[in-house]
PDB file of C-alpha atoms in Angstrom:
ATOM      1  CA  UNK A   1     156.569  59.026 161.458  1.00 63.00           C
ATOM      2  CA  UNK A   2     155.579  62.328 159.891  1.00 90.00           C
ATOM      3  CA  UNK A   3     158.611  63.399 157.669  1.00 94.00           C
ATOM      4  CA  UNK A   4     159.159  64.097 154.331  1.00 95.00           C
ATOM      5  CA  UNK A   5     161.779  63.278 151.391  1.00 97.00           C
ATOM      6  CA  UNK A   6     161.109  64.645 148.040  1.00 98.00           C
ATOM      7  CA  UNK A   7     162.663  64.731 145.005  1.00 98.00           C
ATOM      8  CA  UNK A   8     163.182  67.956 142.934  1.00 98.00           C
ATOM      9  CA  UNK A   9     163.147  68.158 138.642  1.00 96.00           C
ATOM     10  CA  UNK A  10     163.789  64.179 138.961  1.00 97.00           C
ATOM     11  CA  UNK A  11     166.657  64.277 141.456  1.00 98.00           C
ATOM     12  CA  UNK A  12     165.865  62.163 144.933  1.00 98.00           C
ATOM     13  CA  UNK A  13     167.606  63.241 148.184  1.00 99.00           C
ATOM     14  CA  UNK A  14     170.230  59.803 149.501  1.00 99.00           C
ATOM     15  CA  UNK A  15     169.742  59.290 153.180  1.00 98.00           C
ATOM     16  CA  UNK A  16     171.600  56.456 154.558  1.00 97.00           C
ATOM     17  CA  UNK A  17     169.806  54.354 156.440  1.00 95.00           C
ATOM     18  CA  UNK A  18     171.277  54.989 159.723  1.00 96.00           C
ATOM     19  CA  UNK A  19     169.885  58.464 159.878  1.00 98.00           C
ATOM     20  CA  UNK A  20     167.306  59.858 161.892  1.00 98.00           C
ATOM     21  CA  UNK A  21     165.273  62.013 160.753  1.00 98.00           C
ATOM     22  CA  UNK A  22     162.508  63.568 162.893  1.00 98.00           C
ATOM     23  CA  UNK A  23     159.096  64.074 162.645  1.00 97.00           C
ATOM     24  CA  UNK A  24     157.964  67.388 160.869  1.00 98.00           C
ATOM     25  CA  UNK A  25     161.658  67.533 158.754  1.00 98.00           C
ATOM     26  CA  UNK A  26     161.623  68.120 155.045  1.00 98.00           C
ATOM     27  CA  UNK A  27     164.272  66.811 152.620  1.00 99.00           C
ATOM     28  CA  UNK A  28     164.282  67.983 149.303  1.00 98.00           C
ATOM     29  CA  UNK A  29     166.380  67.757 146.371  1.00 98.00           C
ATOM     30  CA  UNK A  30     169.798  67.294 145.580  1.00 99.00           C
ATOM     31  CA  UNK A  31     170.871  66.320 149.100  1.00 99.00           C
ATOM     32  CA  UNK A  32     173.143  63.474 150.404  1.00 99.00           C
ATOM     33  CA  UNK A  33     173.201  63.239 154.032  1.00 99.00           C
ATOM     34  CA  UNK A  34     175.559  60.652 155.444  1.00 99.00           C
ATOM     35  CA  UNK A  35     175.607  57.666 158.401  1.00 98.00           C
ATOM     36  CA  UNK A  36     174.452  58.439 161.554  1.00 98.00           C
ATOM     37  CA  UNK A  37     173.848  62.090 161.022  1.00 99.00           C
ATOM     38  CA  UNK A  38     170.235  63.244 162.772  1.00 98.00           C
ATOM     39  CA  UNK A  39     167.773  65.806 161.785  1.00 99.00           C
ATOM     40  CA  UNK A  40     165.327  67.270 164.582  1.00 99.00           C
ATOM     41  CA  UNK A  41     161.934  67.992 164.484  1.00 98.00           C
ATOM     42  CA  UNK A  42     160.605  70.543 161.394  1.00 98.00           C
ATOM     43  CA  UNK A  43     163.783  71.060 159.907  1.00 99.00           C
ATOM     44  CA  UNK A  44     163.952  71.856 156.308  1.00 99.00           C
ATOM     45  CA  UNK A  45     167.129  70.509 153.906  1.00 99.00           C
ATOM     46  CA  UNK A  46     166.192  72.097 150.590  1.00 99.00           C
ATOM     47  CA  UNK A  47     168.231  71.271 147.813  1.00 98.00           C
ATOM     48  CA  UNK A  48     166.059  72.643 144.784  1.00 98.00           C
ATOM     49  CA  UNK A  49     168.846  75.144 143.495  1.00 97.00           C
ATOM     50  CA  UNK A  50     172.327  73.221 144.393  1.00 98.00           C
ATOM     51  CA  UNK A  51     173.536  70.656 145.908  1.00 99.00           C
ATOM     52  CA  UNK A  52     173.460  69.972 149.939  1.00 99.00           C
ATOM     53  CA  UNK A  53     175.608  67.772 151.683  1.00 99.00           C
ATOM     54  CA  UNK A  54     175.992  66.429 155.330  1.00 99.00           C
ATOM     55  CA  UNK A  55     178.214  64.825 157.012  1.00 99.00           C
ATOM     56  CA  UNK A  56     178.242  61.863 159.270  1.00 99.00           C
ATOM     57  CA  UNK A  57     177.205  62.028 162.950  1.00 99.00           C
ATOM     58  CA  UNK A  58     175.751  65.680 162.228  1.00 99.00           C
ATOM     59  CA  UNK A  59     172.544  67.034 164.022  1.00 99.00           C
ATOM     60  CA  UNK A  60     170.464  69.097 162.663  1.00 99.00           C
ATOM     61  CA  UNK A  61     168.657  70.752 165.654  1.00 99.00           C
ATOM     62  CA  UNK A  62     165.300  71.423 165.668  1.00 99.00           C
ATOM     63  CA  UNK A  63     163.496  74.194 162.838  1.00 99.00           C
ATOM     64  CA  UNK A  64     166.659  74.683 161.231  1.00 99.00           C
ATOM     65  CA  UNK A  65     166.662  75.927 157.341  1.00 99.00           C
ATOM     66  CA  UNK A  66     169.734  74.620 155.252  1.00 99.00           C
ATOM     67  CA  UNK A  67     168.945  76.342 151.964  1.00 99.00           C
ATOM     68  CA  UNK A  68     171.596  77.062 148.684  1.00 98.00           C
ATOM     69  CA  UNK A  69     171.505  78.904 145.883  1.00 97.00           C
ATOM     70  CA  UNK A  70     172.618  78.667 141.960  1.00 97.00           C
ATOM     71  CA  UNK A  71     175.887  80.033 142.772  1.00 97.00           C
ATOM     72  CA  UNK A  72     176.399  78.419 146.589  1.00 98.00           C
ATOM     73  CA  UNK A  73     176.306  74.753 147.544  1.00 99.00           C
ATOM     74  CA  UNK A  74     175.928  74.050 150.966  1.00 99.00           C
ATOM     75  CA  UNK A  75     178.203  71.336 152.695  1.00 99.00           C
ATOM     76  CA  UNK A  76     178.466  70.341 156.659  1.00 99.00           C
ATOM     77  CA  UNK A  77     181.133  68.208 157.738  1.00 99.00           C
ATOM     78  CA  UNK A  78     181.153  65.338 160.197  1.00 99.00           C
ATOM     79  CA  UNK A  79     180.962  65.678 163.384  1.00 99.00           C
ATOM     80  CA  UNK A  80     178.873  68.903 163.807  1.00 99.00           C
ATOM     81  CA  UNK A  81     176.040  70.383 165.868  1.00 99.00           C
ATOM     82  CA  UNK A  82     173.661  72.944 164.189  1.00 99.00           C
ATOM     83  CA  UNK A  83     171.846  74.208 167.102  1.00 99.00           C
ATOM     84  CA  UNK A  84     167.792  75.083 167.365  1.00 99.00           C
ATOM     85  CA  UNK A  85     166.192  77.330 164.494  1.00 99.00           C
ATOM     86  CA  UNK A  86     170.305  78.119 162.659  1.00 99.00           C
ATOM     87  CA  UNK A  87     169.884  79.340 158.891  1.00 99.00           C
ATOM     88  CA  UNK A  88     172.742  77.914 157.089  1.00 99.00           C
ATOM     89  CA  UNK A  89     172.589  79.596 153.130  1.00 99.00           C
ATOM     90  CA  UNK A  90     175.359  78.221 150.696  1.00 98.00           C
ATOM     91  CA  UNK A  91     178.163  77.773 152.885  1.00 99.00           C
ATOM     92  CA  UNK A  92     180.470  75.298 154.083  1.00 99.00           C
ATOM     93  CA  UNK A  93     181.155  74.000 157.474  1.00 99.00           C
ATOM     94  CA  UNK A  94     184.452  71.959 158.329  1.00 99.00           C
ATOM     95  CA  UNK A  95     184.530  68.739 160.807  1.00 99.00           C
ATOM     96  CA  UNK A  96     183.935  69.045 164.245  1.00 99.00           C
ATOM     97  CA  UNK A  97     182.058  72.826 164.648  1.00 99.00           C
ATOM     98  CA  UNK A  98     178.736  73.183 166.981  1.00 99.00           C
ATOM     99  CA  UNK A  99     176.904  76.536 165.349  1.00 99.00           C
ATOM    100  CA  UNK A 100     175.049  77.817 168.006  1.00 99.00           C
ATOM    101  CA  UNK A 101     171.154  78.038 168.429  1.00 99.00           C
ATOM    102  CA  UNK A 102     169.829  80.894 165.958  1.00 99.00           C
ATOM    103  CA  UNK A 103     173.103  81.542 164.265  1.00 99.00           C
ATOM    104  CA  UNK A 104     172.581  83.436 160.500  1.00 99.00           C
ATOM    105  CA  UNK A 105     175.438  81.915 157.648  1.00 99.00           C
ATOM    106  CA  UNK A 106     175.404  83.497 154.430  1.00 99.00           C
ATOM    107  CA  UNK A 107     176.631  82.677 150.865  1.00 99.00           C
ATOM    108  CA  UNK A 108     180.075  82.147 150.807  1.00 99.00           C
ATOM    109  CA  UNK A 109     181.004  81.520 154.305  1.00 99.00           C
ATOM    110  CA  UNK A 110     184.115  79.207 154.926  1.00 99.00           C
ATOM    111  CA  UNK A 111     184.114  77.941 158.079  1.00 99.00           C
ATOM    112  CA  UNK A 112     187.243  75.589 159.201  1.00 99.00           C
ATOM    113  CA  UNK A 113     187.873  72.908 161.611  1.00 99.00           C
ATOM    114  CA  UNK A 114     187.125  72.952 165.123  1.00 99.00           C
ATOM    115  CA  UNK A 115     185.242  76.328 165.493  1.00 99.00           C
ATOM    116  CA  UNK A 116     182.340  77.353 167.865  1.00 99.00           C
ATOM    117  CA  UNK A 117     179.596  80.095 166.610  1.00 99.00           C
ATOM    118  CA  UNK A 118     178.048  81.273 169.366  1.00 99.00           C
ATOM    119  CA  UNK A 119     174.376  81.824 169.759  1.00 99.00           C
ATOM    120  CA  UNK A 120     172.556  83.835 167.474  1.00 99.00           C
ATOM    121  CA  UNK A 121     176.039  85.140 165.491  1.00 99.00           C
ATOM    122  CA  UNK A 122     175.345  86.270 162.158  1.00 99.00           C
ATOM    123  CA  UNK A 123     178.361  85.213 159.721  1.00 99.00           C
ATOM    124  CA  UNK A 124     177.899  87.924 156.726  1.00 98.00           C
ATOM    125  CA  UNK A 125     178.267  86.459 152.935  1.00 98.00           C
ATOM    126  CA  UNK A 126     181.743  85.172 151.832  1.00 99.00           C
ATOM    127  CA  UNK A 127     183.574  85.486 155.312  1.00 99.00           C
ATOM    128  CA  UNK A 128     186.281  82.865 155.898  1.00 99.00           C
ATOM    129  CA  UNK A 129     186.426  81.766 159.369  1.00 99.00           C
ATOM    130  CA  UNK A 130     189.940  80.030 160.325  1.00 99.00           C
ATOM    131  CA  UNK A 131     190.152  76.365 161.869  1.00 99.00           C
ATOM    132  CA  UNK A 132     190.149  76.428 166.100  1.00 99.00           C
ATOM    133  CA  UNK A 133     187.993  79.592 166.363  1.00 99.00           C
ATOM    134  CA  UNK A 134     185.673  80.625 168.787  1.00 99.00           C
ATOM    135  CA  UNK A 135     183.352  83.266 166.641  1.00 99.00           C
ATOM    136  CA  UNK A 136     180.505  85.030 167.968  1.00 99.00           C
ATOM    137  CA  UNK A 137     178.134  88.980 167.274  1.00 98.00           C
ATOM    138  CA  UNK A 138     176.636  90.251 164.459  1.00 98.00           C
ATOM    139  CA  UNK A 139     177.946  90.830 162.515  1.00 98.00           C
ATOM    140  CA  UNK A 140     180.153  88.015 163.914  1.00 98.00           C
ATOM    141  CA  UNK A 141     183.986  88.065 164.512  1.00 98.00           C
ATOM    142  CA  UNK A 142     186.741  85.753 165.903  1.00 98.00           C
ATOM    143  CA  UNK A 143     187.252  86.548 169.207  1.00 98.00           C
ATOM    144  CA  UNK A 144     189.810  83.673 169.762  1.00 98.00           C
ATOM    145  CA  UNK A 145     190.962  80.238 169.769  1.00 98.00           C
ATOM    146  CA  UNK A 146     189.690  77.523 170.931  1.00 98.00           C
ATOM    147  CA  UNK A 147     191.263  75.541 173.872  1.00 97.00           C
ATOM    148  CA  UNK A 148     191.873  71.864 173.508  1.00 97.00           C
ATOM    149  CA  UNK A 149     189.339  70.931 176.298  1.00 96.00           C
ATOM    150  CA  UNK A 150     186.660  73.162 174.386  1.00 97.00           C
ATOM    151  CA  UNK A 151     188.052  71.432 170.433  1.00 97.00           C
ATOM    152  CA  UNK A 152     187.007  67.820 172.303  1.00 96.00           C
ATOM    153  CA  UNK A 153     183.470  69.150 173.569  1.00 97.00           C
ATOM    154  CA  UNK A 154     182.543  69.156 169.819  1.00 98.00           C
ATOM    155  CA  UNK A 155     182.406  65.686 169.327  1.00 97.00           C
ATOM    156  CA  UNK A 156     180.718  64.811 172.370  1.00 97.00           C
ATOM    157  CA  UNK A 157     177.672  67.213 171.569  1.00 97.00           C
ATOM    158  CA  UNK A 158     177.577  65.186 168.343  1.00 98.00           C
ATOM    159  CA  UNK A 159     178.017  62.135 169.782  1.00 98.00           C
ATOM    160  CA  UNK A 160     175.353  63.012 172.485  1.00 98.00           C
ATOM    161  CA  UNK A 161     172.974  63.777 170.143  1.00 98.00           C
ATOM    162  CA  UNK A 162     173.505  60.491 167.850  1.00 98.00           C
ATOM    163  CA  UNK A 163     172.943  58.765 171.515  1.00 98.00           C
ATOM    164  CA  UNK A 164     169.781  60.344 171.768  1.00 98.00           C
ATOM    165  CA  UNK A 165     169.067  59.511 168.156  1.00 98.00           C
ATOM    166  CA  UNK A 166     169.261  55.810 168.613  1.00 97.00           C
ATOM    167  CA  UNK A 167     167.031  56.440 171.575  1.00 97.00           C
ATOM    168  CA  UNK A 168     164.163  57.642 169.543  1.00 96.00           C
ATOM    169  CA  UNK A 169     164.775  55.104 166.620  1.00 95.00           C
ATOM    170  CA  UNK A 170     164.414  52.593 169.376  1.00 95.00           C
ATOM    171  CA  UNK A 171     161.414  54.247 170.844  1.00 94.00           C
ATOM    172  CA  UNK A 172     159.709  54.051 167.258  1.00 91.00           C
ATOM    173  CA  UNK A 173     160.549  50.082 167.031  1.00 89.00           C
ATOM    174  CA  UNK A 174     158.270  49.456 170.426  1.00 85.00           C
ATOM    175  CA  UNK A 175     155.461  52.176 169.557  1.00 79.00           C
TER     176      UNK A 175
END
């Protein structure tokens, strides 16, 4: 196992201990992530300015930056999927969103419940994105809502991905 948690002018990141976190990731800081949430391979979480927080039965796909700054914490809620090399900067993410693989969100972005960013969107500083959205461009805007079928999907990619967690946990425990 090859990862890293630091702490930052004395404060220690909290993992619970039902988190994966892959090999190459960095944790730094002032950053709580809760149970079950997963981190994939060379992510950085870097919580030197402001707090970071994330929620449980999050992924973290692989080479994603979460990053804040003096004026912007960061939060993601439970139940969402940040997709392969995402750059999430001081904004907050409701329950239940997947933000799709290379996605750009700024200071001050408000996402709500239940929303879908697609693929390589770029959310621009301070935008507020309502709940049940489907959002994708960049700059990014809502295009519509989502439909129930597409609101459940959500928590399956989570849940997928915590599956797959346990798998690699489990692999560790025999290698």
């Amino acid at each position: 196992m090859q990862y890293s948690v630091a702490p930052f002018k004395g404060v220690w990141p909290q993992v619970e201990e039902s988190v994966f976190l892959a090999d190459g990731v960095r944790i730094l800081g002032d950053v709580i992530i809760a149970q079950s949430a997963n981190i994939w391979f060379n992510s950085v979480v870097r919580g030197d300015e402001n707090a970071i927080r994330i929620g449980r039965f999050t992924n973290i796909q692989d080479n994603t930056t979460i990053h804040v700054q003096d004026t912007h914490s960061c939060t993601v809620g439970d139940y969402v999927t940040v997709g392969h090399n995402a750059l999430l900067h001081g904004c907050r993410i409701a329950n239940n969103c997947i933000i799709g693989m290379g996605s750009v969100i700024m200071n001050g972005v408000e996402i709500g419940e239940n929303c879908i960013v697609g693929a390589r969107s770029l959310i621009t500083e301070n935008k507020v994105i309502p709940p049940n959205s489907l959002v994708v461009g960049s700059p990014a805007r809502v295009i519509r809502k989502l439909e129930p079928e597409q609101i459940e999907e959500i928590r399956e990619s989570a849940l997928h991905y915590n599956k797959l967690a346990i798998e690699y946990i489990n692999y560790r425990k025999n290698v």
